[in-house]
Amino acid sequence: MSKYSLFLLRHGEGAWNKENRFCSWVDQKLSEDGVKEAQDCGRLLKELGYKFDLVFTSILSRSIQTAWLVLEAMGQEWVPVVKSWRLNERHYGSLIGLNRAEMALQHGEEKVKLWRRSYDIAPPPIDESHPYFLEIYNDRRYTTCDVPKENLPRAESLKEVLDRLLPYWDSTVVPEIRKGRTVLIAAHGNSCRALLKHLEGISDEDIASVTLPTGIPVLLELDENLKPVKPRQLLGDQVKIQAAIKKVEDQGKAKPTT
């Protein structure tokens, strides 16, 4: 029997999602379509009668902006929003800024799929010669983390995302859920996938086929031990959701040259 409701949300489309580039820890705002996705998500949740008590986001603008737009559309702007780097997107290392389809053309679709979707394979790490290194590590937001800046990741597998996310989940998010509060986690494709893997007990192999489209809320109904009592529900028009999932999966495919 369901005791708690938890909502996961991958942020609306970002500017680099639109360009099919690995965005990761580079701070990007939502695209025009991403703003609309977040607003539509909020309107849907309001129509379905949901009310949030607390929202958790990463410290990246596209995640925070999504949370704000959702709450505004729901008429719940007053709901507290708590931010942590531990909900950040997976760190894609030296791949940051590169186009996924071009990488698939150069390295093969399977290699790109491994970098994007595998559980325990990390991409090559970022170093100081990378064009976005200073933009990330000189950003003041990373002086606010609960680890020294020099200990922040330089690249991550999905396993490493889960490793840095779980302590925050256990210490900060779980106590709020156990108080009976309805929580929204507005984060990123990979931080949400990592959490789904943990909650649903998804195998290392099967997590590669779990795709979360942007701006689609995921409802998890949990028992007293925070285990799902039914399959996750992607809320909204199911035909549109399947089309959005295919769009995400196609991002890693090589486009034929003309």
Backbone as a ProteinNet text record, in pm:
[ID]
protein_1_A
[PRIMARY]
MSKYSLFLLRHGEGAWNKENRFCSWVDQKLSEDGVKEAQDCGRLLKELGYKFDLVFTSILSRSIQTAWLVLEAMGQEWVPVVKSWRLNERHYGSLIGLNRAEMALQHGEEKVKLWRRSYDIAPPPIDESHPYFLEIYNDRRYTTCDVPKENLPRAESLKEVLDRLLPYWDSTVVPEIRKGRTVLIAAHGNSCRALLKHLEGISDEDIASVTLPTGIPVLLELDENLKPVKPRQLLGDQVKIQAAIKKVEDQGKAKPTT
[TERTIARY]
84.6	0	87.9	47.7	127.3	116.3	233	234.3	286.6	382.4	444.6	440	432.9	444.2	570.1	650.9	772	765.6	798.6	799.5	942.6	982.1	1110.5	1081.4	1166.1	1146.2	1281.2	1303.3	1418.8	1382.9	1472.2	1446.2	1397.5	1334.9	1294.1	1414.5	1387.5	1497.3	1587.2	1718.2	1816.1	1868.7	1939.7	1992.8	2081.6	2161.7	2251.3	2180.5	2069.8	1988.3	1943.3	1901.2	1850.3	1959.4	2085.1	2197.4	2260.4	2203.3	2251.5	2397.1	2431.6	2568.1	2566.2	2678.6	2694.1	2706.3	2605.9	2602	2666	2616.5	2678.9	2685.4	2805	2819	2834.4	2829.8	2826	2687	2680.8	2551	2477.9	2362.4	2280.8	2139.2	2079.7	1938.4	1851.1	1722.4	1628.6	1612	1587.2	1549	1403.7	1355.7	1213.7	1122.8	1157.9	1078.4	1085.9	1204.3	1221.6	1136.6	1126.4	1039.1	895.1	851.7	714.7	693.1	793.5	781.9	760.8	838.3	825.8	689.4	644.7	512.9	401	411	310.5	308.6	427.3	437.6	365.8	389.3	323.4	172.5	125.5	-19.2	-80.1	-9.2	-57.8	-68.7	35.6	36	-76	-100.8	-209.5	-344.5	-363.4	-489.1	-513.1	-404.7	-416.5	-432.7	-422.8	-451.3	-335.8	-212.4	-98.3	-52.3	-2.5	51.3	185.7	286.7	419.8	443.7	520	561.4	706.6	785.6	927.7	980.8	1071.3	1133.5	1285.5	1349.2	1495.4	1543.3	1650	1710.2	1862.1	1926.2	2072	2108.5	2236	2275.4	2298	2246.3	2254.1	2124.6	2138	2024.9	1906.6	1931.9	1819.7	1730.8	1790.9	1714.9	1634.9	1698.8	1633.9	1521.7	1550.4	1451.7	1328.3	1350.7	1239.5	1151.4	1214.9	1139.4	1055.7	1115.9	1042.5	920.5	940.7	832.3	720.1	756.8	655.8	572.9	641.5	569.9	482.1	533	454.6	326.5	338.9	222	121.6	171.7	84.2	24.7	72.3	30.2	88.2	206.6	270.7	412.1	425.3	557.8	621.1	539.1	589.4	659.9	641.7	699.7	852.8	918.9	1065	1136.4	1245.1	1331.1	1470.7	1519.1	1648.6	1743.9	1865.1	1957.7	2083.3	2131.9	2256.8	2329	2462.3	2542	2528.5	2488	2478.6	2366.6	2278.3	2175.4	2213.2	2336.7	2382.4	2376.7	2376.4	2388.3	2521.3	2525.7	2650.8	2759.6	2881.1	2993.9	3049.3	3037.3	3078.4	3223.8	3302.5	3445.9	3481.1	3571.6	3622.3	3518.8	3406.2	3301.2	3217.4	3227.7	3143.6	3159.4	3046.6	3045.6	3041.4	3069.2	3074.2	2934.1	2916.3	2788.6	2779.4	2669.1	2655.3	2655.4	2581.9	2573.4	2708.7	2782.9	2917.5	3011.1	2998.2	3080.4	3047.2	2919.1	2877.8	2937	2945.6	3005.2	3154.1	3222	3366.4	3400.5	3327.3	3366	3273.4	3161.4	3064.5	2953.6	2832.6	2716.5	2728.4	2788.9	2799.8	2888.2	2998.5	3089.4	3018.4	2945.9	2873.2	2763.4	2697.8	2595.1	2656.6	2776.1	2845	2873.1	2924.4	2954	2827	2716.6	2593	2514.8	2508.9	2408.8	2461.5	2585.9	2635.6	2641.3	2645.8	2641.5	2778.7	2882.9	3011.7	3127.1	3097.4	3203.5	3198.2	3309.1	3317	3385.6	3347.1	3418.4	3556.1	3642.9	3773.7	3755.7	3839.7	3821.7	3854.3	3792	3823	3956.2	4033.9	4155.7	4160.5	4266	4270.6	4281.3	4313.9	4322.3	4184.4	4084.3	3951	3888	3820	3765.2	3664.1	3602.2	3501.9	3550.3	3676.9	3726.9	3712.5	3763.2	3761.7	3619.4	3536.7	3397.6	3328	3360.3	3299.2	3364.8	3496.9	3561.7	3593.5	3581.6	3593.4	3457.5	3351.8	3216.4	3198.8	3149.1	3138.6	3048.6	2952.7	2860.6	2936.5	3053.7	3126	3215.6	3212.7	3275.9	3177	3051.9	2947.6	2920.4	2990.8	2962.6	3013.6	2966.5	3009.1	3136.9	3205.1	3340	3427.3	3558.8	3646.8	3639.3	3657.9	3645.2	3738.2	3858.4	3953.5	3910.3	3813.4	3762.6	3636.5	3589.3	3473	3513.4	3418.7	3453.6	3507.7	3586.8	3636.7	3573.4	3507.5	3427.3	3357.1	3241.8	3166.9	3099.7	3096.5	3004.1	2871.2	2767.4	2639.2	2653.1	2737.5	2762.9	2818.3	2908.8	2967.5	2865.5	2772.2	2662.4	2581	2548.3	2470.6	2548.9	2679	2763.4	2762	2759.9	2760.7	2621.2	2520.2	2381.9	2323.9	2358.8	2296.2	2311.6	2430.4	2439.3	2341.3	2319.4	2225.1	2081.7	2051.7	1920	1888.9	1982.5	1959.6	1951.3	2038.3	2047.8	1947.3	1907.7	1829.7	1691.5	1683.4	1555.3	1466.4	1523.1	1442.8	1371.9	1439.5	1367.5	1244.1	1250.6	1134.7	1020.2	1054.5	950.6	885.6	967.9	915	825.8	839.6	748.9	612.3	599.6	473.6	465.5	578.5	577.8	586.1	514	519.7	634.1	731.4	857.7	868	914.3	952.8	1104.4	1168.9	1311.1	1321.1	1350.4	1365.4	1514.4	1561.3	1706.2	1738.1	1812.5	1868.6	1846.1	1866.8	1844.5	1917.7	2045.7	2125	2111.6	2093.3	2071.9	1936.7	1835.6	1706.6	1716.8	1792.3	1809.7	1882.3	1984.1	2058.4	1966.1	1881	1788.7	1685.3	1638.1	1545.6	1611.4	1736.6	1809	1810.2	1838.1	1844.1	1706.6	1604.1	1471.3	1404.7	1421.2	1352.9	1437.1	1562.9	1649	1679.2	1694.1	1721.4	1864.4	1883.3	2016.2	2110.9	2241.8	2343.4	2321	2276.1	2253.9	2126.4	2019	1888.6	1878.6	1961	1951.4	1987.3	2064.6	2103.3	1982.2	1873.4	1755.7	1649.7	1679.6	1584.5	1609	1508.1	1519.4	1415.9	1460	1368.2	1368.9	1255.8	1250.1	1242.2	1276.4	1273.3	1130.1	1109.2	981.5	865.7	893	785.7	794.9	692.8	700	683.9	762.5	758.2	707.6	599.4	542.4	585.7	643	676.1	591.9	516.1	439.3	515.5	549.8	643	574.5	622.4	571.4	651	626.7	691.7	843.2	892.9	1037.3	1094.5	1013.8	1050.8	1081.1	1008.3	1015.2	890.5	904.5	786.9	681.8	555.2	446.1	384.3	422	374.8	479.1	472.4	569	561.8	676.5	678.7	578.1	521.2	424.1	478.8	494.8	527.1	394.7	371.7	240.4	226.2	108.3	81	35.9	36.6	-6	95.8	55	149.4	208.4	133.1	187.3	299.9	277.1	380.6	501.8	478.5	588.8	676.8	614.7	692.9	773.4	714.8	787.2	905.8	886.2	993.6	1106.4	1071	1171.6	1255.6	1189	1261.8	1356.2	1311.3	1394.9	1523.9	1513.4	1632.1	1723.8	1664.5	1745.8	1817.4	1755.1	1815.2	1929	1943.8	2049.5	2188.8	2204.8	2336	2362.4	2274.5	2292.4	2362.1	2447.8	2520.6	2423.9	2431.3	2347.1	2421.9	2355	2425.1	2473.4	2593.3	2647.6	2582	2560.4	2493.4	2594.5
-120.3	0	125.1	223.9	346	431.9	474.6	563.5	702.3	707.3	834.3	852	978	1011.5	1094.6	1054.3	1127	1156.3	1279.5	1318	1348.9	1293.2	1324.9	1398.6	1495.6	1572.9	1609.5	1563.3	1613.4	1752.1	1848.3	1988	1999	2110.9	2137.8	2146.5	2143.2	2146.5	2267.1	2240.9	2347.7	2388.4	2500.7	2551.4	2447.9	2375.6	2276	2144	2115.1	1999.7	2020.1	2142.4	2175.9	2155.7	2187.9	2174.6	2035.2	1946.7	1808.7	1802.6	1890.2	1892.7	1840.1	1780.2	1738.9	1864.4	1889.1	2013.1	1992.6	1893.7	1854.2	1970.2	2008	2111	2252.8	2269.4	2404.9	2460.7	2582.8	2636.5	2695.5	2638.3	2682	2710.6	2812.2	2839.5	2748.8	2747.3	2673.6	2740.8	2660.4	2714.2	2761.6	2826	2867.4	2745.9	2636.9	2514.6	2459.2	2471.8	2423	2499.5	2630.7	2712.6	2664.1	2640.2	2593	2455	2366.5	2233.4	2242.3	2329	2342.9	2400.3	2500.5	2559.2	2457.7	2381.8	2279.4	2173	2136.9	2039.1	2089.7	2215.2	2273.1	2276.5	2312.5	2316.8	2177.4	2076.6	1938.4	1894.3	1920.6	1879.7	1950.5	2077.2	2149.9	2087.5	2056.1	1994	1860.8	1787.7	1657	1669	1794.3	1819	1796.4	1790.9	1766.3	1895.7	1879.6	1992.5	1950	2036.4	2005.3	2078.4	2013.5	2074.8	2123.3	2063.7	2094.4	2051.8	2132	2099.2	2098.5	1996.5	1987.5	2003	2082.2	2099.6	2087.6	2084.1	2096.2	2244	2277.6	2419.4	2472.1	2400.5	2444.5	2516.3	2625.1	2715.3	2646.7	2553.1	2491.3	2408.5	2352.5	2277.3	2372	2477.9	2575.5	2648	2690.6	2761.7	2673.9	2545.1	2451.5	2446.3	2435	2429.5	2555.8	2671.1	2797.7	2802.6	2764.9	2772.3	2674.4	2555.8	2457	2510.5	2562.3	2613.2	2733.3	2819.4	2935.8	2891.4	2793.7	2745.1	2676.2	2621.9	2555	2652.3	2779.1	2874.3	2842.3	2782.3	2740	2798.9	2925.5	2989.1	2992.5	2985.4	2996.6	2869.6	2759.5	2631.7	2641.8	2599.8	2611.5	2528.6	2586.2	2518	2506.1	2383.6	2355.2	2305.2	2362.7	2333.6	2262.3	2165.4	2097.5	2052.2	2064.7	2016.5	1865	1797.1	1650.8	1602.7	1694.7	1661.8	1708.1	1760.4	1804.3	1691.9	1733.2	1636.2	1561.2	1445.7	1369.4	1454.8	1445.4	1519.2	1440.6	1499.6	1429.7	1454	1511.8	1522	1593.3	1534	1599.3	1604	1534.3	1537.1	1664.7	1739.7	1858.2	1953.1	1997	2091.1	2025.7	1893.6	1825	1781.2	1770	1729	1576.5	1523.6	1378.4	1305.9	1360.4	1294.8	1295.2	1406.1	1412.3	1313.6	1299.9	1202.6	1060	1034	900.9	871.1	975.3	959.3	927.8	994.3	976.1	845.9	816.2	706.4	585.4	599.8	491.4	509.6	471	488.6	407.9	288.4	204.6	270	330.4	397.6	514.8	593.2	707.7	659.4	548	493.4	448.9	389.7	351.1	472.9	579.2	701.8	762	758.2	823.3	738.2	605.7	524.5	415.2	372.1	261.1	301.5	203	230.4	267.1	196.5	213.4	254.3	308.7	357.5	509.8	572.8	719.1	766.2	881.4	938.3	989.5	1025.4	1081.2	1207.4	1228.3	1344	1476.5	1581.2	1716.7	1758.9	1839.5	1895.3	2045	2109	2255	2310.7	2227	2274.6	2276.1	2218.5	2210.2	2349.6	2384.2	2520.7	2560.5	2462.2	2496.8	2470	2433.8	2400.9	2519.3	2635	2750.7	2801.2	2794	2837.9	2759	2629.4	2546.1	2571.9	2552.3	2546.3	2683.5	2791.4	2926	2983.5	2905.6	2952.6	2954.2	3065.4	3084	2980.6	2924.4	2826.7	2705.4	2675.4	2555.2	2580	2703.8	2729	2704.8	2676.8	2659.3	2511.9	2420.5	2277.9	2224.4	2104.2	2043.5	1961.3	1976.8	1921.3	2030.7	2027.6	2128.2	2122	2238.2	2245.4	2147.6	2128.5	2037.4	1891	1860.3	1722.6	1698	1801.4	1782.4	1697.6	1624.5	1533.7	1605.4	1531.3	1577.3	1496	1387.2	1303.3	1201.6	1152.1	1056.8	950	829.4	726.8	749.2	678.4	687.5	635.1	533.9	480.1	588.4	669.4	776.8	887.1	909.4	1003.5	952.7	823.2	764.8	770.4	747.4	751.5	889.4	996.4	1130.7	1178.7	1115.9	1155.4	1089	962.5	885.7	947.1	996.5	1057	1172	1251.4	1362.8	1311.2	1212	1148.3	1098.7	1024.1	963.1	1066.6	1167.9	1261.3	1375.6	1414.2	1537	1514.1	1431.4	1412.8	1313.4	1197.5	1092.6	1141.7	1214.6	1261.3	1345.9	1424.1	1506.2	1418.3	1316.5	1224.9	1151.5	1109.8	1035.2	1121.5	1252.7	1342.8	1351.4	1282.3	1286.1	1398.8	1463.5	1574.8	1522.8	1588.5	1554.1	1631.8	1557.1	1615.1	1605.1	1713.5	1714.6	1729.4	1641.4	1657.5	1699.2	1826.6	1879.4	1883.5	1782.5	1770.1	1743.1	1636.9	1613.6	1468.8	1443.1	1309.3	1202.6	1226.1	1121.5	1119.2	1233.3	1227.4	1161.8	1185.7	1117.9	969	933.4	792.3	717.5	781.4	718	690.7	788.1	770.3	661.4	657.5	551	413.6	404.8	276.4	230	324.3	292.7	251.3	330.7	306.7	182.7	161.5	51.4	-75.4	-66.9	-184.4	-228.3	-132.7	-163.8	-217.3	-318.9	-379.1	-285.2	-311.9	-231.4	-232.3	-345.1	-356.6	-284.2	-303.9	-250.6	-98.9	-37	108.4	179	112.1	172.1	201.1	127.9	147	235.2	293.4	385.1	526.4	582.6	716.5	808.7	925.7	1026.2	1148.2	1178.9	1299.4	1425	1538.5	1665.4	1707.8	1762.7	1825.6	1731.7	1601.1	1504.4	1457.9	1484.4	1443.8	1292.7	1236.6	1093.1	1076.9	1002	978.1	840.8	839.8	715.1	706.2	598.5	574.2	471.9	510.5	433.7	381	265.6	211.3	269.4	218	274.3	256	161.2	141	213.3	301.9	379.7	290.4	180.5	92.9	115.7	118	141.7	31.5	72.1	-25.1	-52.7	24.5	2.7	63	31	88	240.3	302.5	448.5	493.6	611.9	666.6	795.5	797.8	921.3	988.4	1105.1	1169.7	1254.3	1246.4	1327.6	1241.6	1302.2	1235.4	1127.6	1001.1	890.3	882.8	922.8	923.7	1026.2	1145.8	1250.1	1207.1	1139.1	1094.5	994.2	899.1	800.4	867.9	968.6	1043.4	1118.9	1174.5	1247.4	1153.2	1031.5	931.6	895.1	873	837.9	950.8	1074.4	1189.8	1190.3	1160.7	1155	1041.6	925.1	809.4	833.3	908.3	934.2	1035.2	1106.5	1207.9	1147	1020.8	957.9	884.6	903.3	834.5	925.6	863.7	940.7	983.5	1110	1157.3	1135.8	1080.8	1057.7	1187	1183.8	1304.5	1322.5	1449.4	1477.5	1531
0	0	0	-80.5	-93.7	32.4	80.9	197.1	160.5	66.5	28.8	-123.1	-166.3	-308.4	-329.6	-426.8	-463.8	-613	-650.3	-791.4	-834.8	-948.9	-1011.9	-1141.5	-1172.5	-1295.4	-1355.2	-1477.4	-1552.1	-1602.7	-1583.6	-1621.3	-1765.4	-1796.9	-1934.7	-2027	-2155.8	-2254.2	-2231.9	-2224.9	-2212.7	-2349.6	-2352.2	-2479.4	-2548.1	-2469.6	-2530.7	-2558	-2488.3	-2529	-2673.4	-2701.6	-2834.9	-2939.4	-2902	-2995.1	-2990.1	-2907.5	-2893.8	-2846.4	-2752.8	-2697.9	-2554	-2512.8	-2373.5	-2288.4	-2205.2	-2126.2	-1988.9	-1915.8	-1790	-1691.5	-1646.2	-1543.1	-1598.6	-1729.5	-1784.6	-1756.5	-1705.3	-1663.6	-1783.5	-1812.5	-1925.2	-1878	-1935.6	-1908.7	-1997.3	-1968.7	-2051.8	-2188.1	-2290.7	-2421.1	-2412.7	-2518.7	-2521.8	-2505.6	-2573.4	-2560.8	-2418.5	-2355.8	-2219.1	-2119.2	-2138.7	-2053.6	-2066.1	-2191.1	-2214.4	-2152.1	-2163.2	-2103.3	-1952.5	-1886.8	-1741.4	-1704.2	-1778.9	-1751.9	-1775.1	-1884.4	-1913.4	-1804.1	-1755.8	-1647.2	-1522.8	-1487.7	-1371	-1385.8	-1506.6	-1530.8	-1519	-1572.7	-1563.9	-1418.1	-1340.6	-1199.3	-1121.8	-1156.8	-1091.8	-1127.1	-1257.1	-1302	-1232	-1206.4	-1141.5	-989.2	-939.8	-798.5	-703	-756.4	-668.1	-600.6	-479.1	-403.1	-343.5	-358.9	-306.2	-174.8	-87.8	38	32.2	-58.4	-64.2	-200.3	-256.4	-385.4	-367.6	-422.2	-423.6	-567.6	-585.7	-718.2	-706.1	-823.1	-826.9	-811	-831.7	-829.1	-970.1	-1070.2	-1209.3	-1247.1	-1322.2	-1347	-1412.9	-1506.3	-1577.8	-1484.8	-1381.3	-1281.5	-1192	-1146.1	-1057.8	-1131.4	-1255.4	-1336.8	-1360.1	-1384.7	-1404.2	-1279.7	-1163.3	-1037.6	-1018.5	-1044.4	-1029.6	-1121.7	-1248.4	-1346.4	-1313	-1267.2	-1227.1	-1110.8	-1008	-890.9	-926.9	-1014.5	-1056.4	-1127.2	-1218.8	-1292.5	-1199.9	-1088.2	-991.3	-889.7	-892.2	-790.2	-654	-653.1	-527.8	-515.3	-555.3	-553.5	-414.6	-312.3	-174.1	-126.1	-197.4	-151.6	-150.8	-41.4	-33.3	-139.4	-194.5	-291.4	-229.9	-216.7	-153.8	-262.1	-268.2	-377.5	-326.8	-404.4	-370.6	-497.2	-496.3	-609	-624.6	-517.8	-522.6	-614.8	-656	-754.3	-894.9	-910.7	-1042.8	-1145.1	-1271.5	-1380.9	-1368.9	-1430.2	-1437.9	-1502	-1449.7	-1505.2	-1623.3	-1741.6	-1863.7	-1903.5	-1813.1	-1836.4	-1965.1	-2041.7	-2163.2	-2275.5	-2259	-2362	-2356.9	-2248.2	-2229.6	-2348.8	-2402	-2513.8	-2650.1	-2655.7	-2784.4	-2827.7	-2959.4	-3016.5	-3016.6	-2963.7	-2947.9	-3082.9	-3179.3	-3310.2	-3380.5	-3369.2	-3429.8	-3361.7	-3228.5	-3156.6	-3200.7	-3226.3	-3272.9	-3409.9	-3493.2	-3626	-3614.2	-3519.3	-3501.5	-3429.1	-3322.2	-3232.4	-3239.7	-3312	-3320.2	-3217.5	-3256.8	-3169.8	-3041.1	-3047.8	-2928.2	-2822.7	-2868	-2773.4	-2705.8	-2784.7	-2728.7	-2633.7	-2670.2	-2581.3	-2448.5	-2454.4	-2330.7	-2244.8	-2306.5	-2230.3	-2172.4	-2248.7	-2205.2	-2106.1	-2127.9	-2061.9	-1969.9	-1986.6	-1905.2	-1758.5	-1671	-1527.7	-1471.4	-1513.5	-1443.3	-1533.4	-1651.3	-1740.4	-1742.9	-1705	-1705.1	-1833.1	-1885.6	-2000.2	-1957.5	-2052.1	-2014.9	-1930.4	-1827.6	-1739.5	-1807.8	-1757.1	-1801.6	-1740.3	-1813.7	-1753.9	-1782.2	-1734.7	-1740	-1880.6	-1978.3	-2116.5	-2184.5	-2117.3	-2176.4	-2182.2	-2293.4	-2306.9	-2200.5	-2132.4	-2030.5	-1887.9	-1872	-1738	-1642	-1682.1	-1591.7	-1569.2	-1673.8	-1658	-1548.2	-1539	-1435.7	-1300.1	-1292.2	-1160.3	-1101	-1181	-1123.7	-1085.6	-1106.8	-1075.2	-922.9	-871.6	-725.9	-659.6	-736.9	-676	-622	-681.7	-637.6	-515.8	-465.2	-334.7	-221	-254.9	-152.4	-122.1	-188.5	-174	-40.6	-5.7	120.8	106.5	-6.3	-24.3	-84.9	-61.4	-122	-274.5	-338.2	-483.6	-554.7	-498.2	-563.7	-555.8	-469.4	-458.3	-541	-610.8	-697.4	-817.9	-876.5	-986.4	-1109.1	-1186.5	-1317	-1430.4	-1394.2	-1485.3	-1397.2	-1442.5	-1360	-1445.3	-1393.4	-1440.5	-1367.9	-1412.7	-1342.4	-1199.5	-1182.3	-1047.9	-955.7	-1008.8	-926.6	-897.9	-990.8	-962.7	-844.3	-846.2	-736.2	-605.1	-612.1	-491.5	-425.6	-506	-444.7	-411	-475.7	-450.6	-326	-303	-195	-56.1	-18.1	116	135.3	29.9	37.3	44.7	-37.6	-33.3	108	166.2	297.8	410	404.3	517.3	509.4	387.2	370.2	310.3	206.5	137.9	212.5	248.4	313	439.1	529.1	648.9	616.9	509.1	471.3	420.4	341.2	292.2	409.8	505.6	619.8	709.6	699.9	772.2	703.3	589.3	515.9	416.1	388.3	293.4	149.9	61.1	-80.2	-144	-195.8	-242.1	-394.1	-456	-596.8	-604.8	-681	-711.8	-857.8	-881.5	-1017.1	-1047.2	-1117.5	-1135.9	-1282.7	-1310.1	-1443.5	-1485.5	-1613.9	-1665	-1585.8	-1557.9	-1493.5	-1341.8	-1278.2	-1132.5	-1102.7	-1189.1	-1170.6	-1202.7	-1307.3	-1341.8	-1230.2	-1172.5	-1062.5	-944.7	-913.6	-801.4	-832	-955.4	-995.5	-980.2	-1019.5	-1007.3	-862.2	-772.9	-629.9	-576.6	-607.6	-550.3	-608.4	-737.7	-804.2	-813.1	-769.2	-775.1	-917.8	-1007.5	-1148.7	-1161.4	-1243.3	-1259.2	-1332.8	-1318.5	-1386.8	-1537.4	-1591.2	-1735.5	-1777.4	-1701.6	-1743.3	-1732.5	-1648.6	-1633.3	-1764.2	-1850.2	-1978.6	-2066.3	-2046.7	-2131.9	-2067.6	-1951.5	-1886.7	-1938.6	-2003.1	-2062.8	-2000.9	-1959.3	-1905.3	-1996.6	-2060.1	-2142.8	-2057.9	-2117.6	-2044.7	-2016.3	-1896.9	-1863.2	-1834.8	-1820.1	-1794.4	-1648.9	-1565.9	-1425.7	-1409.5	-1318.9	-1289	-1145.8	-1129.4	-996.3	-946.4	-826	-757.5	-631.2	-619.3	-497	-414.1	-290.5	-208.4	-82.4	-34.4	91.8	208.8	328.3	447.9	446.8	366.2	352.8	231.2	172.8	54.1	-65.7	-75	-192	-276.9	-409.6	-495	-479.1	-475.1	-464.6	-601.5	-703.6	-840.8	-935.3	-1064.1	-1158	-1161	-1189.2	-1202.6	-1308.2	-1286.4	-1381.7	-1441.9	-1573.6	-1644.1	-1676.5	-1618.5	-1624.1	-1749.9	-1811.8	-1930	-2046.8	-2164.6	-2287.5	-2323.7	-2319.2	-2334.7	-2475.6	-2577	-2713.9	-2724.7	-2669.2	-2670.9	-2588.9	-2477.6	-2392.1	-2466.6	-2537.6	-2613.3	-2724.5	-2789	-2892.8	-2832	-2711.4	-2643.7	-2601.8	-2557.3	-2520.8	-2643.1	-2757	-2879.7	-2920.8	-2903.9	-2938.6	-2856.3	-2726.7	-2640.4	-2684.1	-2712.6	-2750.8	-2883.1	-2974.1	-3104.8	-3098.9	-2985.9	-2976.6	-2992.8	-2955	-2962.2	-3091.2	-3190.9	-3318.2	-3419.5	-3499.8	-3601.1	-3711	-3747.4	-3858	-3988.5	-4090.2	-4216.7	-4276.5	-4334.3	-4397.3	-4532.3	-4567.4	-4694.8	-4795.5
[MASK]
++++++++++++++++++++++++++++++++++++++++++++++++++++++++++++++++++++++++++++++++++++++++++++++++++++++++++++++++++++++++++++++++++++++++++++++++++++++++++++++++++++++++++++++++++++++++++++++++++++++++++++++++++++++++++++++++++++++++++++++++++++++++++++++++++

